[in-house]
Tab-separated table of N, CA and C in Angstrom:
chain	number	residue	atom	x	y	z
A	1	MET	N	82.678	86.094	-38.031
A	1	MET	CA	83.069	84.741	-38.393
A	1	MET	C	84.270	84.309	-37.560
A	2	GLU	N	84.300	83.055	-37.213
A	2	GLU	CA	85.354	82.516	-36.367
A	2	GLU	C	86.659	82.392	-37.141
A	3	ASN	N	87.779	82.707	-36.488
A	3	ASN	CA	89.096	82.621	-37.103
A	3	ASN	C	89.524	81.154	-37.122
A	4	THR	N	89.795	80.615	-38.310
A	4	THR	CA	90.228	79.228	-38.425
A	4	THR	C	91.672	79.123	-38.878
A	5	ASN	N	92.444	80.186	-38.680
A	5	ASN	CA	93.868	80.137	-38.986
A	5	ASN	C	94.606	79.499	-37.821
A	6	CYS	N	95.609	78.697	-38.146
A	6	CYS	CA	96.414	78.041	-37.121
A	6	CYS	C	97.146	79.104	-36.297
A	7	CYS	N	97.124	78.975	-34.985
A	7	CYS	CA	97.773	79.952	-34.113
A	7	CYS	C	99.294	79.847	-34.147
A	8	VAL	N	99.846	78.763	-34.711
A	8	VAL	CA	101.293	78.584	-34.767
A	8	VAL	C	101.845	78.989	-36.126
A	9	CYS	N	101.297	78.429	-37.209
A	9	CYS	CA	101.845	78.678	-38.546
A	9	CYS	C	100.987	79.612	-39.385
A	10	GLN	N	99.816	79.974	-38.903
A	10	GLN	CA	98.881	80.894	-39.566
A	10	GLN	C	98.305	80.365	-40.880
A	11	LYS	N	98.387	79.087	-41.127
A	11	LYS	CA	97.757	78.510	-42.321
A	11	LYS	C	96.252	78.453	-42.101
A	12	PRO	N	95.481	78.616	-43.166
A	12	PRO	CA	94.026	78.578	-43.007
A	12	PRO	C	93.513	77.147	-42.802
A	13	LYS	N	92.288	77.055	-42.361
A	13	LYS	CA	91.585	75.793	-42.174
A	13	LYS	C	92.218	74.884	-41.118
A	14	ALA	N	92.509	75.444	-39.968
A	14	ALA	CA	92.968	74.635	-38.855
A	14	ALA	C	91.771	73.856	-38.319
A	15	THR	N	91.909	72.560	-38.199
A	15	THR	CA	90.771	71.712	-37.835
A	15	THR	C	90.720	71.327	-36.364
A	16	LEU	N	91.795	71.521	-35.629
A	16	LEU	CA	91.845	71.119	-34.224
A	16	LEU	C	91.814	72.333	-33.305
A	17	GLN	N	91.552	72.084	-32.043
A	17	GLN	CA	91.529	73.155	-31.059
A	17	GLN	C	92.458	72.780	-29.915
A	18	CYS	N	93.284	73.732	-29.493
A	18	CYS	CA	94.207	73.509	-28.380
A	18	CYS	C	93.408	73.278	-27.108
A	19	GLY	N	93.779	72.282	-26.343
A	19	GLY	CA	93.068	71.965	-25.112
A	19	GLY	C	93.310	72.972	-24.005
A	20	ALA	N	94.400	73.749	-24.090
A	20	ALA	CA	94.716	74.700	-23.025
A	20	ALA	C	94.211	76.105	-23.333
A	21	CYS	N	94.565	76.639	-24.509
A	21	CYS	CA	94.211	78.032	-24.827
A	21	CYS	C	92.997	78.142	-25.742
A	22	LYS	N	92.480	77.043	-26.227
A	22	LYS	CA	91.275	76.990	-27.071
A	22	LYS	C	91.459	77.680	-28.426
A	23	GLU	N	92.696	77.877	-28.849
A	23	GLU	CA	92.978	78.453	-30.170
A	23	GLU	C	92.947	77.350	-31.215
A	24	ALA	N	92.701	77.760	-32.469
A	24	ALA	CA	92.698	76.807	-33.576
A	24	ALA	C	94.140	76.424	-33.896
A	25	VAL	N	94.347	75.151	-34.178
A	25	VAL	CA	95.680	74.656	-34.520
A	25	VAL	C	95.539	73.587	-35.603
A	26	CYS	N	96.470	73.598	-36.558
A	26	CYS	CA	96.399	72.617	-37.641
A	26	CYS	C	97.025	71.300	-37.193
A	27	LYS	N	96.768	70.252	-37.948
A	27	LYS	CA	97.235	68.920	-37.579
A	27	LYS	C	98.758	68.836	-37.586
A	28	ASN	N	99.410	69.573	-38.481
A	28	ASN	CA	100.871	69.535	-38.554
A	28	ASN	C	101.529	70.198	-37.350
A	29	CYS	N	100.901	71.211	-36.795
A	29	CYS	CA	101.479	71.948	-35.668
A	29	CYS	C	101.035	71.399	-34.311
A	30	ALA	N	100.009	70.613	-34.279
A	30	ALA	CA	99.452	70.129	-33.012
A	30	ALA	C	100.382	69.117	-32.357
A	31	GLN	N	100.418	69.180	-31.038
A	31	GLN	CA	101.124	68.192	-30.226
A	31	GLN	C	100.052	67.315	-29.597
A	32	PHE	N	100.184	66.020	-29.746
A	32	PHE	CA	99.158	65.098	-29.265
A	32	PHE	C	99.610	64.400	-27.988
A	33	LEU	N	98.678	64.222	-27.095
A	33	LEU	CA	98.909	63.512	-25.847
A	33	LEU	C	98.239	62.153	-25.966
A	34	GLU	N	98.995	61.092	-25.749
A	34	GLU	CA	98.460	59.743	-25.913
A	34	GLU	C	97.386	59.437	-24.873
A	35	GLU	N	96.459	58.616	-25.267
A	35	GLU	CA	95.416	58.148	-24.340
A	35	GLU	C	96.091	57.325	-23.244
A	36	GLY	N	95.782	57.607	-22.016
A	36	GLY	CA	96.354	56.862	-20.902
A	36	GLY	C	97.737	57.318	-20.497
A	37	SER	N	98.157	58.508	-20.905
A	37	SER	CA	99.479	59.008	-20.532
A	37	SER	C	99.605	59.213	-19.030
A	38	PHE	N	98.516	59.521	-18.369
A	38	PHE	CA	98.516	59.749	-16.934
A	38	PHE	C	97.597	58.740	-16.251
A	39	SER	N	97.727	57.475	-16.614
A	39	SER	CA	96.794	56.450	-16.148
A	39	SER	C	96.933	56.125	-14.664
A	40	PHE	N	98.055	56.436	-14.038
A	40	PHE	CA	98.230	56.102	-12.633
A	40	PHE	C	97.615	57.146	-11.715
A	41	LEU	N	97.262	58.308	-12.235
A	41	LEU	CA	96.605	59.321	-11.411
A	41	LEU	C	95.171	58.912	-11.136
A	42	LYS	N	94.698	59.153	-9.928
A	42	LYS	CA	93.309	58.821	-9.605
A	42	LYS	C	92.358	59.650	-10.450
A	43	GLU	N	92.609	60.948	-10.507
A	43	GLU	CA	91.803	61.843	-11.325
A	43	GLU	C	92.743	62.661	-12.196
A	44	VAL	N	92.569	62.574	-13.493
A	44	VAL	CA	93.389	63.336	-14.417
A	44	VAL	C	92.867	64.771	-14.436
A	45	PRO	N	93.733	65.773	-14.223
A	45	PRO	CA	93.280	67.160	-14.255
A	45	PRO	C	92.677	67.532	-15.613
A	46	GLU	N	91.796	68.502	-15.600
A	46	GLU	CA	91.108	68.935	-16.819
A	46	GLU	C	92.101	69.339	-17.907
A	47	LEU	N	93.179	70.015	-17.527
A	47	LEU	CA	94.168	70.472	-18.494
A	47	LEU	C	94.804	69.309	-19.249
A	48	LEU	N	94.968	68.167	-18.585
A	48	LEU	CA	95.648	67.022	-19.194
A	48	LEU	C	94.695	66.038	-19.858
A	49	SER	N	93.422	66.340	-19.883
A	49	SER	CA	92.454	65.393	-20.427
A	49	SER	C	92.127	65.625	-21.898
A	50	HIS	N	92.728	66.605	-22.523
A	50	HIS	CA	92.486	66.874	-23.942
A	50	HIS	C	93.495	66.113	-24.788
A	51	GLY	N	93.203	65.955	-26.050
A	51	GLY	CA	94.086	65.181	-26.915
A	51	GLY	C	95.103	65.994	-27.677
A	52	ALA	N	94.764	67.229	-28.070
A	52	ALA	CA	95.644	68.033	-28.914
A	52	ALA	C	95.938	69.376	-28.253
A	53	TYR	N	97.177	69.843	-28.447
A	53	TYR	CA	97.610	71.116	-27.887
A	53	TYR	C	98.469	71.838	-28.919
A	54	CYS	N	98.486	73.173	-28.839
A	54	CYS	CA	99.405	73.927	-29.689
A	54	CYS	C	100.805	73.787	-29.097
A	55	GLY	N	101.823	74.041	-29.889
A	55	GLY	CA	103.208	73.875	-29.455
A	55	GLY	C	103.566	74.669	-28.212
A	56	PRO	N	103.263	75.984	-28.176
A	56	PRO	CA	103.631	76.772	-26.988
A	56	PRO	C	102.938	76.287	-25.705
A	57	CYS	N	101.665	75.961	-25.772
A	57	CYS	CA	100.951	75.468	-24.584
A	57	CYS	C	101.497	74.108	-24.156
A	58	PHE	N	101.805	73.254	-25.112
A	58	PHE	CA	102.334	71.929	-24.794
A	58	PHE	C	103.661	72.063	-24.065
A	59	ASP	N	104.548	72.940	-24.578
A	59	ASP	CA	105.855	73.114	-23.947
A	59	ASP	C	105.760	73.778	-22.578
A	60	ALA	N	104.852	74.728	-22.429
A	60	ALA	CA	104.765	75.493	-21.184
A	60	ALA	C	103.954	74.793	-20.101
A	61	LYS	N	102.912	74.058	-20.481
A	61	LYS	CA	101.998	73.517	-19.473
A	61	LYS	C	102.005	71.996	-19.371
A	62	ILE	N	102.150	71.301	-20.494
A	62	ILE	CA	102.015	69.844	-20.479
A	62	ILE	C	103.341	69.154	-20.175
A	63	VAL	N	104.441	69.606	-20.779
A	63	VAL	CA	105.738	68.961	-20.576
A	63	VAL	C	106.153	68.961	-19.106
A	64	PRO	N	105.999	70.074	-18.341
A	64	PRO	CA	106.353	69.995	-16.908
A	64	PRO	C	105.508	68.982	-16.135
A	65	GLU	N	104.228	68.870	-16.473
A	65	GLU	CA	103.366	67.875	-15.819
A	65	GLU	C	103.812	66.457	-16.160
A	66	MET	N	104.195	66.243	-17.412
A	66	MET	CA	104.668	64.921	-17.823
A	66	MET	C	105.968	64.565	-17.115
A	67	GLU	N	106.876	65.540	-16.985
A	67	GLU	CA	108.143	65.282	-16.304
A	67	GLU	C	107.922	64.961	-14.826
A	68	ALA	N	107.031	65.694	-14.166
A	68	ALA	CA	106.732	65.419	-12.760
A	68	ALA	C	106.102	64.036	-12.600
A	69	TYR	N	105.210	63.675	-13.511
A	69	TYR	CA	104.565	62.365	-13.482
A	69	TYR	C	105.607	61.256	-13.681
A	70	ASN	N	106.502	61.429	-14.649
A	70	ASN	CA	107.538	60.426	-14.913
A	70	ASN	C	108.519	60.319	-13.750
A	71	ASP	N	108.831	61.441	-13.088
A	71	ASP	CA	109.699	61.397	-11.907
A	71	ASP	C	109.034	60.618	-10.782
A	72	THR	N	107.732	60.783	-10.627
A	72	THR	CA	106.998	60.047	-9.597
A	72	THR	C	106.992	58.554	-9.908
A	73	ILE	N	106.843	58.208	-11.184
A	73	ILE	CA	106.897	56.793	-11.590
A	73	ILE	C	108.269	56.204	-11.271
A	74	GLU	N	109.333	56.945	-11.564
A	74	GLU	CA	110.686	56.456	-11.279
A	74	GLU	C	110.900	56.302	-9.773
A	75	ALA	N	110.403	57.244	-8.981
A	75	ALA	CA	110.517	57.132	-7.530
A	75	ALA	C	109.725	55.922	-7.022
A	76	ALA	N	108.586	55.648	-7.638
A	76	ALA	CA	107.767	54.499	-7.237
A	76	ALA	C	108.471	53.186	-7.544
A	77	LYS	N	109.274	53.164	-8.584
A	77	LYS	CA	110.007	51.942	-8.923
A	77	LYS	C	111.105	51.644	-7.900
A	78	ASN	N	111.558	52.677	-7.185
A	78	ASN	CA	112.656	52.515	-6.227
A	78	ASN	C	112.191	52.510	-4.775
A	79	ILE	N	110.917	52.351	-4.533
A	79	ILE	CA	110.383	52.372	-3.179
A	79	ILE	C	110.658	51.023	-2.495
A	80	ALA	N	110.826	51.055	-1.169
A	80	ALA	CA	111.040	49.820	-0.399
A	80	ALA	C	109.693	49.133	-0.187
A	81	VAL	N	109.633	47.852	-0.532
A	81	VAL	CA	108.389	47.093	-0.416
A	81	VAL	C	108.633	45.885	0.488
A	82	PHE	N	107.795	45.758	1.516
A	82	PHE	CA	107.863	44.629	2.431
A	82	PHE	C	106.523	43.903	2.372
A	83	MET	N	106.567	42.643	2.006
A	83	MET	CA	105.352	41.851	1.884
A	83	MET	C	104.826	41.464	3.274
A	84	LYS	N	103.610	40.976	3.325
A	84	LYS	CA	102.963	40.581	4.580
A	84	LYS	C	103.774	39.491	5.288
A	85	ALA	N	104.401	38.616	4.536
A	85	ALA	CA	105.191	37.529	5.108
A	85	ALA	C	106.461	38.042	5.802
A	86	GLN	N	106.857	39.270	5.540
A	86	GLN	CA	108.055	39.838	6.152
A	86	GLN	C	107.712	40.670	7.385
A	87	SER	N	106.674	40.310	8.089
A	87	SER	CA	106.217	41.108	9.226
A	87	SER	C	107.227	41.146	10.375
A	88	LYS	N	108.108	40.151	10.471
A	88	LYS	CA	109.129	40.187	11.518
A	88	LYS	C	110.104	41.340	11.291
A	89	GLU	N	110.436	41.604	10.043
A	89	GLU	CA	111.356	42.702	9.741
A	89	GLU	C	110.708	44.064	9.932
A	90	THR	N	109.390	44.139	9.818
A	90	THR	CA	108.695	45.429	9.856
A	90	THR	C	107.893	45.634	11.130
A	91	ARG	N	108.122	44.845	12.159
A	91	ARG	CA	107.278	44.926	13.351
A	91	ARG	C	107.399	46.262	14.080
A	92	ASN	N	108.504	46.979	13.892
A	92	ASN	CA	108.686	48.269	14.560
A	92	ASN	C	108.299	49.460	13.689
A	93	PHE	N	107.828	49.220	12.496
A	93	PHE	CA	107.448	50.313	11.606
A	93	PHE	C	106.101	50.879	12.018
A	94	SER	N	105.915	52.134	11.749
A	94	SER	CA	104.650	52.802	12.050
A	94	SER	C	103.558	52.329	11.093
A	95	ARG	N	102.402	52.031	11.659
A	95	ARG	CA	101.257	51.585	10.864
A	95	ARG	C	100.056	52.505	11.098
A	96	LYS	N	100.331	53.794	11.217
A	96	LYS	CA	99.285	54.771	11.503
A	96	LYS	C	98.417	55.098	10.297
A	97	GLU	N	98.974	55.010	9.120
A	97	GLU	CA	98.260	55.400	7.902
A	97	GLU	C	97.240	54.342	7.494
A	98	LYS	N	96.253	54.792	6.782
A	98	LYS	CA	95.255	53.862	6.247
A	98	LYS	C	95.868	53.088	5.091
A	99	PRO	N	95.497	51.827	4.939
A	99	PRO	CA	96.042	51.035	3.831
A	99	PRO	C	95.610	51.585	2.467
A	100	LEU	N	96.515	51.497	1.518
A	100	LEU	CA	96.220	51.868	0.136
A	100	LEU	C	95.706	50.628	-0.580
A	101	LYS	N	94.775	50.811	-1.493
A	101	LYS	CA	94.186	49.676	-2.208
A	101	LYS	C	94.134	49.963	-3.696
A	102	VAL	N	94.424	48.940	-4.481
A	102	VAL	CA	94.251	48.998	-5.931
A	102	VAL	C	93.473	47.766	-6.365
A	103	ALA	N	92.781	47.882	-7.474
A	103	ALA	CA	92.004	46.760	-7.997
A	103	ALA	C	92.017	46.796	-9.515
A	104	ASP	N	91.689	45.670	-10.114
A	104	ASP	CA	91.548	45.525	-11.567
A	104	ASP	C	92.807	45.901	-12.339
A	105	CYS	N	93.939	45.386	-11.917
A	105	CYS	CA	95.198	45.607	-12.639
A	105	CYS	C	95.450	44.424	-13.566
A	106	GLU	N	96.218	44.665	-14.597
A	106	GLU	CA	96.496	43.637	-15.602
A	106	GLU	C	97.450	42.553	-15.103
A	107	ASP	N	98.458	42.930	-14.307
A	107	ASP	CA	99.395	41.937	-13.797
A	107	ASP	C	99.900	42.342	-12.415
A	108	ARG	N	100.696	41.478	-11.813
A	108	ARG	CA	101.181	41.687	-10.457
A	108	ARG	C	102.056	42.927	-10.357
A	109	GLU	N	102.938	43.119	-11.324
A	109	GLU	CA	103.854	44.252	-11.303
A	109	GLU	C	103.109	45.583	-11.407
A	110	GLU	N	102.051	45.622	-12.213
A	110	GLU	CA	101.266	46.847	-12.328
A	110	GLU	C	100.574	47.163	-11.004
A	111	ALA	N	100.025	46.164	-10.338
A	111	ALA	CA	99.362	46.381	-9.049
A	111	ALA	C	100.362	46.917	-8.024
A	112	LEU	N	101.546	46.338	-7.990
A	112	LEU	CA	102.574	46.786	-7.056
A	112	LEU	C	103.040	48.201	-7.390
A	113	LEU	N	103.212	48.505	-8.678
A	113	LEU	CA	103.643	49.837	-9.086
A	113	LEU	C	102.574	50.887	-8.787
A	114	ARG	N	101.311	50.535	-8.951
A	114	ARG	CA	100.232	51.484	-8.617
A	114	ARG	C	100.198	51.776	-7.110
A	115	LEU	N	100.406	50.757	-6.296
A	115	LEU	CA	100.491	50.969	-4.851
A	115	LEU	C	101.675	51.880	-4.509
A	116	ALA	N	102.817	51.611	-5.112
A	116	ALA	CA	104.013	52.408	-4.857
A	116	ALA	C	103.813	53.846	-5.338
A	117	PHE	N	103.147	54.040	-6.465
A	117	PHE	CA	102.871	55.380	-6.998
A	117	PHE	C	102.015	56.173	-6.011
A	118	MET	N	100.990	55.526	-5.472
A	118	MET	CA	100.125	56.210	-4.513
A	118	MET	C	100.895	56.557	-3.239
A	119	ALA	N	101.811	55.696	-2.815
A	119	ALA	CA	102.610	55.971	-1.620
A	119	ALA	C	103.556	57.149	-1.860
A	120	VAL	N	104.177	57.211	-3.025
A	120	VAL	CA	105.089	58.312	-3.344
A	120	VAL	C	104.325	59.626	-3.434
A	121	LYS	N	103.132	59.600	-4.027
A	121	LYS	CA	102.315	60.815	-4.110
A	121	LYS	C	101.934	61.329	-2.720
A	122	ALA	N	101.843	60.438	-1.738
A	122	ALA	CA	101.506	60.820	-0.368
A	122	ALA	C	102.766	61.079	0.470
A	123	ASP	N	103.936	61.188	-0.158
A	123	ASP	CA	105.226	61.488	0.477
A	123	ASP	C	105.709	60.398	1.427
A	124	PHE	N	105.587	59.149	1.018
A	124	PHE	CA	106.142	58.032	1.771
A	124	PHE	C	107.191	57.352	0.903
A	125	ASN	N	108.104	56.605	1.552
A	125	ASN	CA	109.149	55.933	0.791
A	125	ASN	C	109.170	54.420	0.978
A	126	ALA	N	108.123	53.877	1.598
A	126	ALA	CA	108.066	52.425	1.794
A	126	ALA	C	106.616	51.959	1.873
A	127	LEU	N	106.437	50.697	1.527
A	127	LEU	CA	105.148	50.021	1.681
A	127	LEU	C	105.378	48.784	2.531
A	128	ILE	N	104.530	48.599	3.543
A	128	ILE	CA	104.660	47.415	4.391
A	128	ILE	C	103.344	46.645	4.383
A	129	ASP	N	103.419	45.396	4.785
A	129	ASP	CA	102.261	44.497	4.828
A	129	ASP	C	101.540	44.439	3.477
A	130	VAL	N	102.303	44.352	2.426
A	130	VAL	CA	101.736	44.334	1.073
A	130	VAL	C	101.193	42.944	0.770
A	131	GLU	N	99.957	42.912	0.312
A	131	GLU	CA	99.324	41.672	-0.128
A	131	GLU	C	98.829	41.883	-1.559
A	132	ILE	N	99.283	41.030	-2.456
A	132	ILE	CA	98.860	41.070	-3.851
A	132	ILE	C	98.117	39.773	-4.131
A	133	SER	N	96.918	39.884	-4.690
A	133	SER	CA	96.137	38.691	-5.003
A	133	SER	C	95.510	38.846	-6.383
A	134	TYR	N	95.035	37.733	-6.905
A	134	TYR	CA	94.403	37.778	-8.218
A	134	TYR	C	93.090	37.003	-8.195
A	135	GLU	N	92.297	37.292	-9.202
A	135	GLU	CA	91.023	36.614	-9.384
A	135	GLU	C	90.955	36.181	-10.838
A	136	LYS	N	90.571	34.944	-11.061
A	136	LYS	CA	90.422	34.458	-12.427
A	136	LYS	C	89.117	34.978	-13.004
A	137	VAL	N	89.206	35.512	-14.211
A	137	VAL	CA	88.035	36.062	-14.871
A	137	VAL	C	87.865	35.332	-16.197
A	138	ARG	N	86.698	34.793	-16.397
A	138	ARG	CA	86.429	34.075	-17.639
A	138	ARG	C	85.897	35.077	-18.666
A	139	ALA	N	86.612	35.189	-19.747
A	139	ALA	CA	86.191	36.055	-20.846
A	139	ALA	C	85.363	35.206	-21.821
A	140	ALA	N	85.168	35.703	-23.017
A	140	ALA	CA	84.353	34.997	-24.014
A	140	ALA	C	84.888	33.584	-24.245
A	141	GLY	N	84.013	32.613	-24.189
A	141	GLY	CA	84.394	31.228	-24.439
A	141	GLY	C	85.186	30.655	-23.281
A	142	SER	N	86.294	29.996	-23.594
A	142	SER	CA	87.103	29.366	-22.559
A	142	SER	C	88.341	30.188	-22.219
A	143	TYR	N	88.423	31.408	-22.716
A	143	TYR	CA	89.570	32.261	-22.469
A	143	TYR	C	89.498	32.822	-21.051
A	144	LYS	N	90.585	32.679	-20.267
A	144	LYS	CA	90.614	33.155	-18.891
A	144	LYS	C	91.723	34.184	-18.734
A	145	THR	N	91.450	35.185	-17.917
A	145	THR	CA	92.456	36.182	-17.575
A	145	THR	C	92.470	36.345	-16.059
A	146	HIS	N	93.423	37.109	-15.580
A	146	HIS	CA	93.526	37.402	-14.162
A	146	HIS	C	93.345	38.897	-13.946
A	147	LYS	N	92.644	39.253	-12.893
A	147	LYS	CA	92.533	40.636	-12.440
A	147	LYS	C	93.239	40.705	-11.098
A	148	TRP	N	94.260	41.540	-11.014
A	148	TRP	CA	95.078	41.631	-9.823
A	148	TRP	C	94.615	42.790	-8.949
A	149	SER	N	94.740	42.605	-7.649
A	149	SER	CA	94.433	43.655	-6.691
A	149	SER	C	95.456	43.580	-5.568
A	150	GLY	N	95.552	44.660	-4.802
A	150	GLY	CA	96.536	44.662	-3.732
A	150	GLY	C	96.253	45.715	-2.686
A	151	THR	N	96.842	45.509	-1.524
A	151	THR	CA	96.767	46.469	-0.433
A	151	THR	C	98.153	46.607	0.181
A	152	GLY	N	98.400	47.748	0.781
A	152	GLY	CA	99.666	47.988	1.455
A	152	GLY	C	99.570	49.233	2.318
A	153	ILE	N	100.354	49.276	3.372
A	153	ILE	CA	100.359	50.416	4.284
A	153	ILE	C	101.581	51.273	3.967
A	154	PRO	N	101.377	52.554	3.661
A	154	PRO	CA	102.521	53.421	3.386
A	154	PRO	C	103.206	53.859	4.681
A	155	THR	N	104.514	53.971	4.658
A	155	THR	CA	105.269	54.425	5.812
A	155	THR	C	106.603	54.984	5.329
A	156	ASN	N	107.352	55.558	6.237
A	156	ASN	CA	108.687	56.042	5.904
A	156	ASN	C	109.712	55.086	6.501
A	157	TYR	N	110.700	54.748	5.684
A	157	TYR	CA	111.723	53.779	6.029
A	157	TYR	C	113.058	54.515	6.092
A	158	HIS	N	113.775	54.364	7.185
A	158	HIS	CA	115.034	55.079	7.371
A	158	HIS	C	116.194	54.094	7.540
A	159	GLY	N	116.466	53.330	6.521
A	159	GLY	CA	117.593	52.407	6.558
A	159	GLY	C	117.389	51.272	7.537
A	160	ARG	N	118.507	50.768	8.071
A	160	ARG	CA	118.442	49.639	9.004
A	160	ARG	C	117.938	50.099	10.361
A	161	ARG	N	117.122	49.261	10.976
A	161	ARG	CA	116.613	49.558	12.320
A	161	ARG	C	117.159	48.541	13.289
């Protein structure tokens, strides 16, 4: 018969399963990961795609991943961004990399942050020739929303040139 005791507190009838070690864990001891916690990643790793974890696995495996993800988000917020209209300032920058593209974002800031996140993940500190555009989308009835998309070329920026 399968052991249904919680791996943390040893109480019987643990109803959840840890996403990392596959041990039984009760609802009181489980650590939950919110849906969309790693939404900026292109592909969420298998380890981070589960909803519940035991305390030791959460502290050892999930918290370091969350901290690295949050550090990348903070670095993306501080990246240098040059729009397409600023091409005179960026004419000497390297444009060897392929442009990064995002689509179906909720607002302009999210599209820009997703572009910056992808640039930071690829070890760049600037985005040049950034173009952000939107498309009007008609939802049920007369309700309209916007879907934002953007492109930008990642590069490294070394202060004043």
